[in-house]
Short mmCIF file of C-alpha atoms in Angstrom, two decimals:
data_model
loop_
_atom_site.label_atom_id
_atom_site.label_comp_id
_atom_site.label_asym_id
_atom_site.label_seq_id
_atom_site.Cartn_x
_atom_site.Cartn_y
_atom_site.Cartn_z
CA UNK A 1 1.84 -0.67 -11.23
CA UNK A 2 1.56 -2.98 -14.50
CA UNK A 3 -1.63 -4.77 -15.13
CA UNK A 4 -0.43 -8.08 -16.50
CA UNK A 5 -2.72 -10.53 -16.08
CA UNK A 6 -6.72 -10.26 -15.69
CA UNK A 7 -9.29 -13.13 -14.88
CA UNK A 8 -13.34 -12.20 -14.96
CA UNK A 9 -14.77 -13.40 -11.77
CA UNK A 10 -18.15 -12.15 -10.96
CA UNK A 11 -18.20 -9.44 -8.15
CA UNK A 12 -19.74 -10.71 -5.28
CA UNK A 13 -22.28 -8.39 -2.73
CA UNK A 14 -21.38 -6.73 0.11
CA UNK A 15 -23.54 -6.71 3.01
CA UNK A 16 -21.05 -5.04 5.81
CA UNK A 17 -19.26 -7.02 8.25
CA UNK A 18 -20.73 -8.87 11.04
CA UNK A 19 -17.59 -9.04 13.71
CA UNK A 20 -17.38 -12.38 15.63
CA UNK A 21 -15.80 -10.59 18.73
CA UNK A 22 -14.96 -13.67 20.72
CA UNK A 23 -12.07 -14.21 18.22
CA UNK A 24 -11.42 -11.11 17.69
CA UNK A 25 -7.82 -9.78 18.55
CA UNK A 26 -5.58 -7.40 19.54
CA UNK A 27 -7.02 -3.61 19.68
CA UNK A 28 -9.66 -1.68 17.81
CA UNK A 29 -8.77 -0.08 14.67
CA UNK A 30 -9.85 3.10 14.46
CA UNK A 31 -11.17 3.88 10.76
CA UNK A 32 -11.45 7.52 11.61
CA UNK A 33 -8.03 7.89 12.79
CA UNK A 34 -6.92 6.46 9.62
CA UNK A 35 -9.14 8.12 7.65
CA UNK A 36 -7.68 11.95 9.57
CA UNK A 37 -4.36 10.24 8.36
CA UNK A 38 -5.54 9.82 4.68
CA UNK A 39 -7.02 13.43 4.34
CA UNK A 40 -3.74 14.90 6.24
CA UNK A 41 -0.95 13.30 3.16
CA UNK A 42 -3.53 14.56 0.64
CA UNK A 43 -4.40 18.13 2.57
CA UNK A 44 -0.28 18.47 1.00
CA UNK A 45 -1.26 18.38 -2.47
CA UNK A 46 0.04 15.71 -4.97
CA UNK A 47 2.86 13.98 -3.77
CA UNK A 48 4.82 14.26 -6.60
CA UNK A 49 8.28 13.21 -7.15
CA UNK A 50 10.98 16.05 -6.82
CA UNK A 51 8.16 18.55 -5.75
CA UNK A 52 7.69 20.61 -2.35
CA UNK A 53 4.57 18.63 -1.23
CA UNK A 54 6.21 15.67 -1.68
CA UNK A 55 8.77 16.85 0.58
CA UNK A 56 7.27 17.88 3.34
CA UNK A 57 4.40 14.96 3.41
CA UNK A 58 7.22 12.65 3.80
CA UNK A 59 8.87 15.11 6.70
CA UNK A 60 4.86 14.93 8.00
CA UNK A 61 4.48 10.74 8.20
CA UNK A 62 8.38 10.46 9.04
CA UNK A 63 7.22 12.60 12.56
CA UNK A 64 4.12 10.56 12.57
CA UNK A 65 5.88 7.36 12.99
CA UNK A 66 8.69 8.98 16.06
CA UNK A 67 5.23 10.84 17.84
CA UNK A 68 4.16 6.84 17.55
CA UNK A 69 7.85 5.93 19.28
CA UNK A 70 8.76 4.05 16.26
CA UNK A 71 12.73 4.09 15.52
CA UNK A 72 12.90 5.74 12.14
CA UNK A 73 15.05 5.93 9.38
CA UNK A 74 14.91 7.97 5.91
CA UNK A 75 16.65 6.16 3.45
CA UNK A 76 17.63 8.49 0.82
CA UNK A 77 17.81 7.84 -3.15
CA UNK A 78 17.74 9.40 -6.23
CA UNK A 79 16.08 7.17 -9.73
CA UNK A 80 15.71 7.45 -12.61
CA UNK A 81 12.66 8.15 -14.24
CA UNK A 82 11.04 6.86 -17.88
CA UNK A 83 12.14 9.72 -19.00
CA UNK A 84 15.39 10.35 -18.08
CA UNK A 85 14.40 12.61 -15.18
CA UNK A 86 16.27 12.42 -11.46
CA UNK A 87 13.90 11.49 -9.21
CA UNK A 88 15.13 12.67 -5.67
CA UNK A 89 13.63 9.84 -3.41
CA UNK A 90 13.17 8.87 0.63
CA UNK A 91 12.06 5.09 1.64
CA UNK A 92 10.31 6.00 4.94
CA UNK A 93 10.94 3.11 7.42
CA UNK A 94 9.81 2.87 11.01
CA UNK A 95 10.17 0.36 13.29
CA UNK A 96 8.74 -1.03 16.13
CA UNK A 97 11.00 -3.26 18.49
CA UNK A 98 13.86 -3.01 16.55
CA UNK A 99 15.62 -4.88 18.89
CA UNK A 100 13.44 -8.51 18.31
CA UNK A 101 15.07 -10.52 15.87
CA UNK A 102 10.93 -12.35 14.73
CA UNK A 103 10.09 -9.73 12.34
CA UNK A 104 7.05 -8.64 10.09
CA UNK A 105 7.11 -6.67 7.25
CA UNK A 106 4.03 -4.18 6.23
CA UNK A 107 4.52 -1.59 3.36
CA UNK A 108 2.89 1.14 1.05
CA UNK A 109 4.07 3.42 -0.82
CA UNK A 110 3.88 7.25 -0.50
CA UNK A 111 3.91 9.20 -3.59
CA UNK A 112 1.25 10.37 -6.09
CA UNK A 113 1.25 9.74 -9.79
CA UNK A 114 2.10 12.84 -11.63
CA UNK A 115 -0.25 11.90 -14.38
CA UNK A 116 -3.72 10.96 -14.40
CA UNK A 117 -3.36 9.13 -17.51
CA UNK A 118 -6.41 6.89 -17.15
CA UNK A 119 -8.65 9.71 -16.63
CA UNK A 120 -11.86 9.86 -19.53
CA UNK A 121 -10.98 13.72 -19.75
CA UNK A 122 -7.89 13.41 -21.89
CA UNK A 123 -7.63 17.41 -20.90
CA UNK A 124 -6.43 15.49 -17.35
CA UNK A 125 -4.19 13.61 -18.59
CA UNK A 126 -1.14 15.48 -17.12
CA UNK A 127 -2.30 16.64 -14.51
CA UNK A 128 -1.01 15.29 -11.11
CA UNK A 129 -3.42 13.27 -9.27
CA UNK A 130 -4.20 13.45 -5.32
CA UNK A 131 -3.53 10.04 -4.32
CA UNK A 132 -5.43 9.60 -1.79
CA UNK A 133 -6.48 6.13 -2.32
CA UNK A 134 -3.11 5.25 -4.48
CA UNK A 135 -0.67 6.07 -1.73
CA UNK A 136 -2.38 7.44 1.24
CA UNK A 137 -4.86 5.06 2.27
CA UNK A 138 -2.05 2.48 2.56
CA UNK A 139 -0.04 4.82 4.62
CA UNK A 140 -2.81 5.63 6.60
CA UNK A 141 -3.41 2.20 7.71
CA UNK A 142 0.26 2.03 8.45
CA UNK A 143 -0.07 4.82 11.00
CA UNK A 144 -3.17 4.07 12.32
CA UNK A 145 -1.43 0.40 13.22
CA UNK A 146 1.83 2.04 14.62
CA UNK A 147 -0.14 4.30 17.19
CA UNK A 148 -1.95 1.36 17.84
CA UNK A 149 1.21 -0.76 18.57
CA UNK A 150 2.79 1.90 20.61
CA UNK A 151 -0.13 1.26 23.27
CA UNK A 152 0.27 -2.51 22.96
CA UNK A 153 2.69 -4.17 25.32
CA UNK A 154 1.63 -8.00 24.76
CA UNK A 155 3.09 -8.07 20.97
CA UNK A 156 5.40 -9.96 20.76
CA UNK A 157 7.11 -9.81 17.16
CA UNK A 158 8.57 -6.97 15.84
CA UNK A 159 7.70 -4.70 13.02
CA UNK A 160 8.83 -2.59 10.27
CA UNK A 161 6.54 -0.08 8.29
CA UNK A 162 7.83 0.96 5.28
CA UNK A 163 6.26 3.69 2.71
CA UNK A 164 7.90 3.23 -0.47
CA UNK A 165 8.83 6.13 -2.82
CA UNK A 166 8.95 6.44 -6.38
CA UNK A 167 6.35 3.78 -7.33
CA UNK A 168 4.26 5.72 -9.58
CA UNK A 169 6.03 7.64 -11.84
CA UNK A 170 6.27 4.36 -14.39
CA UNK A 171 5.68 5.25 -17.90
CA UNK A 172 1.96 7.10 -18.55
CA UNK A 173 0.08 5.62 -21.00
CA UNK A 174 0.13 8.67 -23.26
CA UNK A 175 3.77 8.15 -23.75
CA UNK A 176 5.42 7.02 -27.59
CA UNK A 177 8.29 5.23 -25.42
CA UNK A 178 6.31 2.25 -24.71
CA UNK A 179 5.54 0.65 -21.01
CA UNK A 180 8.20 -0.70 -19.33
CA UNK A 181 7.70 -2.48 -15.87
CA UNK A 182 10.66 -1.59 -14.80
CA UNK A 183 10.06 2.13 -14.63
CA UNK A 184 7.73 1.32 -11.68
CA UNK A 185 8.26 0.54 -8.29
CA UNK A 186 11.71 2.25 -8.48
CA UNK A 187 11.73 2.53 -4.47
CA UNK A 188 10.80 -1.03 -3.15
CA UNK A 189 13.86 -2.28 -5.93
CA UNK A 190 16.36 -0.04 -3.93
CA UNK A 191 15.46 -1.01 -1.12
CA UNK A 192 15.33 -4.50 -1.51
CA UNK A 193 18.79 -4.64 -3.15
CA UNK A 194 19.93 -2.06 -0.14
CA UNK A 195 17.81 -3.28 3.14
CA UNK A 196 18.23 -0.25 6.03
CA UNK A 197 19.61 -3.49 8.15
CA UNK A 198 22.28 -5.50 6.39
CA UNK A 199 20.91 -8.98 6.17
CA UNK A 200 17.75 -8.01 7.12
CA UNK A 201 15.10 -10.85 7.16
CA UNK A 202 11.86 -11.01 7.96
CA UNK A 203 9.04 -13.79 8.50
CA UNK A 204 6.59 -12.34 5.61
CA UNK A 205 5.45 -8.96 4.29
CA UNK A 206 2.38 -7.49 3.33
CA UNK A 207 1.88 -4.86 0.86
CA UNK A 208 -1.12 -2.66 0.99
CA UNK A 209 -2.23 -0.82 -2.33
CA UNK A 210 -5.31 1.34 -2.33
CA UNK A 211 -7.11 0.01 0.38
CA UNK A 212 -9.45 2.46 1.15
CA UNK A 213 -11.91 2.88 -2.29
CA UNK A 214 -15.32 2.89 -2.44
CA UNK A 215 -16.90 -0.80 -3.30
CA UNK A 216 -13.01 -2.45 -3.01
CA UNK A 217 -12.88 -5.56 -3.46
CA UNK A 218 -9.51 -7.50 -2.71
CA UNK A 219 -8.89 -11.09 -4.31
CA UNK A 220 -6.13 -13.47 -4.68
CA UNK A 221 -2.90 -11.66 -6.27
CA UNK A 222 -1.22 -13.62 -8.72
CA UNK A 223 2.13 -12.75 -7.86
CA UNK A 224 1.49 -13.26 -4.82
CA UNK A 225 0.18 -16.32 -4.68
CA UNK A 226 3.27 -17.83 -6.45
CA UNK A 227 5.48 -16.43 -3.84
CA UNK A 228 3.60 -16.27 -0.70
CA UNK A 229 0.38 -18.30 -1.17
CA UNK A 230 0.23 -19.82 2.86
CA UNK A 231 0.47 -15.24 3.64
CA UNK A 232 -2.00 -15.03 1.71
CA UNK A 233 -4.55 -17.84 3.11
CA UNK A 234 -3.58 -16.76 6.59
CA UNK A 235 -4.66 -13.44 5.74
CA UNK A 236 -7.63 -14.01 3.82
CA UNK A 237 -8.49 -16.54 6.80
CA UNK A 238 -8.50 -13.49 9.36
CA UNK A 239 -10.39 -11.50 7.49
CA UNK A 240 -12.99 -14.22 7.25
CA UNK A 241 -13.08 -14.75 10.98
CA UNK A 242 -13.53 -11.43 11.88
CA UNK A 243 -16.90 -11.06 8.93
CA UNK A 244 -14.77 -9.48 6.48
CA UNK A 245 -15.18 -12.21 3.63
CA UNK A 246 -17.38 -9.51 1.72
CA UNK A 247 -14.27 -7.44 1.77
CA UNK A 248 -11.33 -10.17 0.94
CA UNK A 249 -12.77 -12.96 -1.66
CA UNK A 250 -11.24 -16.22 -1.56
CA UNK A 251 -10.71 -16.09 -5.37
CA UNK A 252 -8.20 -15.04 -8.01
CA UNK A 253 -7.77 -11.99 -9.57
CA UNK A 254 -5.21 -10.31 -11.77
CA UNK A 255 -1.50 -10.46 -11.28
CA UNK A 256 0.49 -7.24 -10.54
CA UNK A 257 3.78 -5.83 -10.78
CA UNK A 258 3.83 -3.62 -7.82
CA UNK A 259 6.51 -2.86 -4.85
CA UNK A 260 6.12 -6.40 -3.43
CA UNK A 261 7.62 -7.92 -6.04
CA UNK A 262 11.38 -6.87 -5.50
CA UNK A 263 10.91 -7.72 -2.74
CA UNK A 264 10.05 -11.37 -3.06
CA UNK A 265 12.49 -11.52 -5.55
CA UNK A 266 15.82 -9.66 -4.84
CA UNK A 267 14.69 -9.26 -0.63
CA UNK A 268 13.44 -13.25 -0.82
CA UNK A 269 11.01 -12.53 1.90
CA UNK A 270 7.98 -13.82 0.89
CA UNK A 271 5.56 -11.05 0.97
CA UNK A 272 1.58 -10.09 -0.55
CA UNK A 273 0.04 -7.34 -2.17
CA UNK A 274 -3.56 -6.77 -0.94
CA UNK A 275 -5.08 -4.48 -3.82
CA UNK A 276 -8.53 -4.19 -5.24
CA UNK A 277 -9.80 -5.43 -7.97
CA UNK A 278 -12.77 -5.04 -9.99
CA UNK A 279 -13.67 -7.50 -12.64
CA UNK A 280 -16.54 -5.65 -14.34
CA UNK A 281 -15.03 -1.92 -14.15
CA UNK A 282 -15.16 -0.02 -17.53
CA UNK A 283 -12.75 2.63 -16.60
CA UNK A 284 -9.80 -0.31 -14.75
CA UNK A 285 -9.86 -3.34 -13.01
CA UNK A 286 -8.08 -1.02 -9.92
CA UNK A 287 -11.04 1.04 -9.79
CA UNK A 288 -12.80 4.27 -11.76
CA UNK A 289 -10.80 6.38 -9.70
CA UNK A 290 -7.21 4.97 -10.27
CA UNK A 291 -5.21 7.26 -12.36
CA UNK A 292 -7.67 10.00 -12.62
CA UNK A 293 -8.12 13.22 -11.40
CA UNK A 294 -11.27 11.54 -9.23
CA UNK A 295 -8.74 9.56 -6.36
CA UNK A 296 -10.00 12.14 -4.00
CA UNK A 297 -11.18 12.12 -0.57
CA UNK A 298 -14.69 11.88 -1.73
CA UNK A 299 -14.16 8.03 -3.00
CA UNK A 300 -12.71 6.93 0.44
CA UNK A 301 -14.58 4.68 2.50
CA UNK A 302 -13.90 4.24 5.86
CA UNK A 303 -15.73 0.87 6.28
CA UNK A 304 -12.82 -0.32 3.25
CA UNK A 305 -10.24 0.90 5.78
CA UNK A 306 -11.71 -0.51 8.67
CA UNK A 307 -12.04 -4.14 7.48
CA UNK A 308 -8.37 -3.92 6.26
CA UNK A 309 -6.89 -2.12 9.73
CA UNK A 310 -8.58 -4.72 11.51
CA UNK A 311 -7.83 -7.60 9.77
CA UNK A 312 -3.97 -6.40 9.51
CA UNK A 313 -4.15 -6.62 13.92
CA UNK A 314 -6.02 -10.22 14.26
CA UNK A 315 -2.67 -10.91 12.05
CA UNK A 316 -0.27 -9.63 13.61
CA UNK A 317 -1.88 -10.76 17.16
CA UNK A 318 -2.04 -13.83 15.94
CA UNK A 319 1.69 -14.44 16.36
#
């Protein structure tokens, strides 16, 4: 993702979340499920475009989702890179009651940066980076949701889980050709210009981007904000009710070019990006870890996962 726009709030204190359980809904989320999830995508290596761990992690969470009785489709695509280079691609999408026509959206993406180009070793800075936090904490919650939807008759909306490919091989920063934004993100754009439905709608979407760092902080996307502001209140407002306002702060931080926004824009289905950011972070505003060799399983938290799991069902439940 692009960086385009930072503002420097101060970092507010976390003191854990104290659950108000007689609001509470839906089902538990289970942070160590998701966090089994997590280490299982990253127990394949780097999930690197056109590579063999990349192939069969995205056999491993396609299974995941059917074992979870979702209906699942692999939408199949081949990019191209910054470089030039065909990138052979899947769009993972799963869905649960595909039959109701009241829809919700949720998304991540699944691959691992090839570079870690924003490492402070610049011996790293091709080497591929494990992801686990850019790419499989998102897809962790996913699955950690879908198992818990398969056990959960009184839903009633449907949903779709996608994991988006091909979002991080945009231009590294060690590159002569420039950034361009529209290297990024290259699987969200086909899919929202080729939806697995024709004229497939849906309600809202949410986007989850590294949601399971150490000391994550998510605020107010810009982009999102502009095209799905009410989303984002709604969500920020569940995750307050449920003691999770260390977590989510109800302020703004930087605006992002990341996989939901093709698909406000081409898909026009208003959808949110929860991401961290960190206003006083030497090394990014996404993190230390993001882009380095250090997005391991050591820097995942599965207190960060919990309070965005849960928060994810007293939304949906809420319908």
């Amino acid at each position: 993702m692009l960086l385009i726009l930072s503002c420097g709030h101060t970092q507010k204190s976390v003191s854990g979340a104290e659950e108000n359980t007689s609001v509470r809904l839906g089902p538990d989320f289970n942070a160590d499920s998701a966090y089994a999830f997590c280490a299982a995508q990253c127990h394949f290596g780097p999930r690197v475009m056109n590579s063999e761990a990349h192939d069969r992690c995205g056999e491993w969470i396609a299974a995941q989702f059917r074992r979870f009785g979702m209906r699942v489709i692999e939408q199949k695509a081949d990019f191209r890179g910054y470089d030039g280079t065909i990138l052979h691609g899947t769009n993972i999408i799963a869905s649960f009651k595909p039959e109701a026509t009241d829809r919700v959206l949720l998304c991540a993406h699944w691959d691992s940066r090839p570079w870690a180009d924003n490492d402070a070793d610049s011996s790293n800075w091709r080497k591929p980076v494990l992801a686990a936090n850019d790419g499989a904490s998102g897809v962790a919650v996913l699955l950690e949701l879908a198992r818990l939807l398969q056990q959960a008759d009184s839903l009633r909306i449907g949903v779709d889980f996608i994991c988006f490919d091909a979002e991080d091989w945009g231009t590294p920063q060690w590159s002569k050709t420039g950034d361009d934004s529209d290297t990024w993100a290259l699987g969200s754009h086909y899919w929202a210009a080729h939806p697995h439905v024709e004229g497939y709608d849906a309600r809202y979407g949410i986007l989850l981007d590294m949601v399971g760092g150490q000391g994550a902080r998510f605020y107010h996307e810009g982009i999102s904000l502009r095209y799905a502001r009410e989303v984002v209140y709604q969500v920020w407002a569940a995750a307050q009710t449920l003691g999770y306002g260390s977590y989510f702060i109800s302020d703004e931080g930087g605006m992002i070019t990341d996989d939901h926004l093709p698909i406000n824009q081409t898909a026009n289905i208003p959808t949110i990006d929860i991401i961290p950011y960190h206003p006083d972070c030497q090394e990014s505003s996404f993190g230390p870890t993001w882009h380095t060799v250090h997005d391991d399983m050591d820097h995942i938290d599965r207190n960060t996962l919990l309070a965005v799991g849960q928060t994810l069902v007293q939304v949906l439940f809420s319908e």
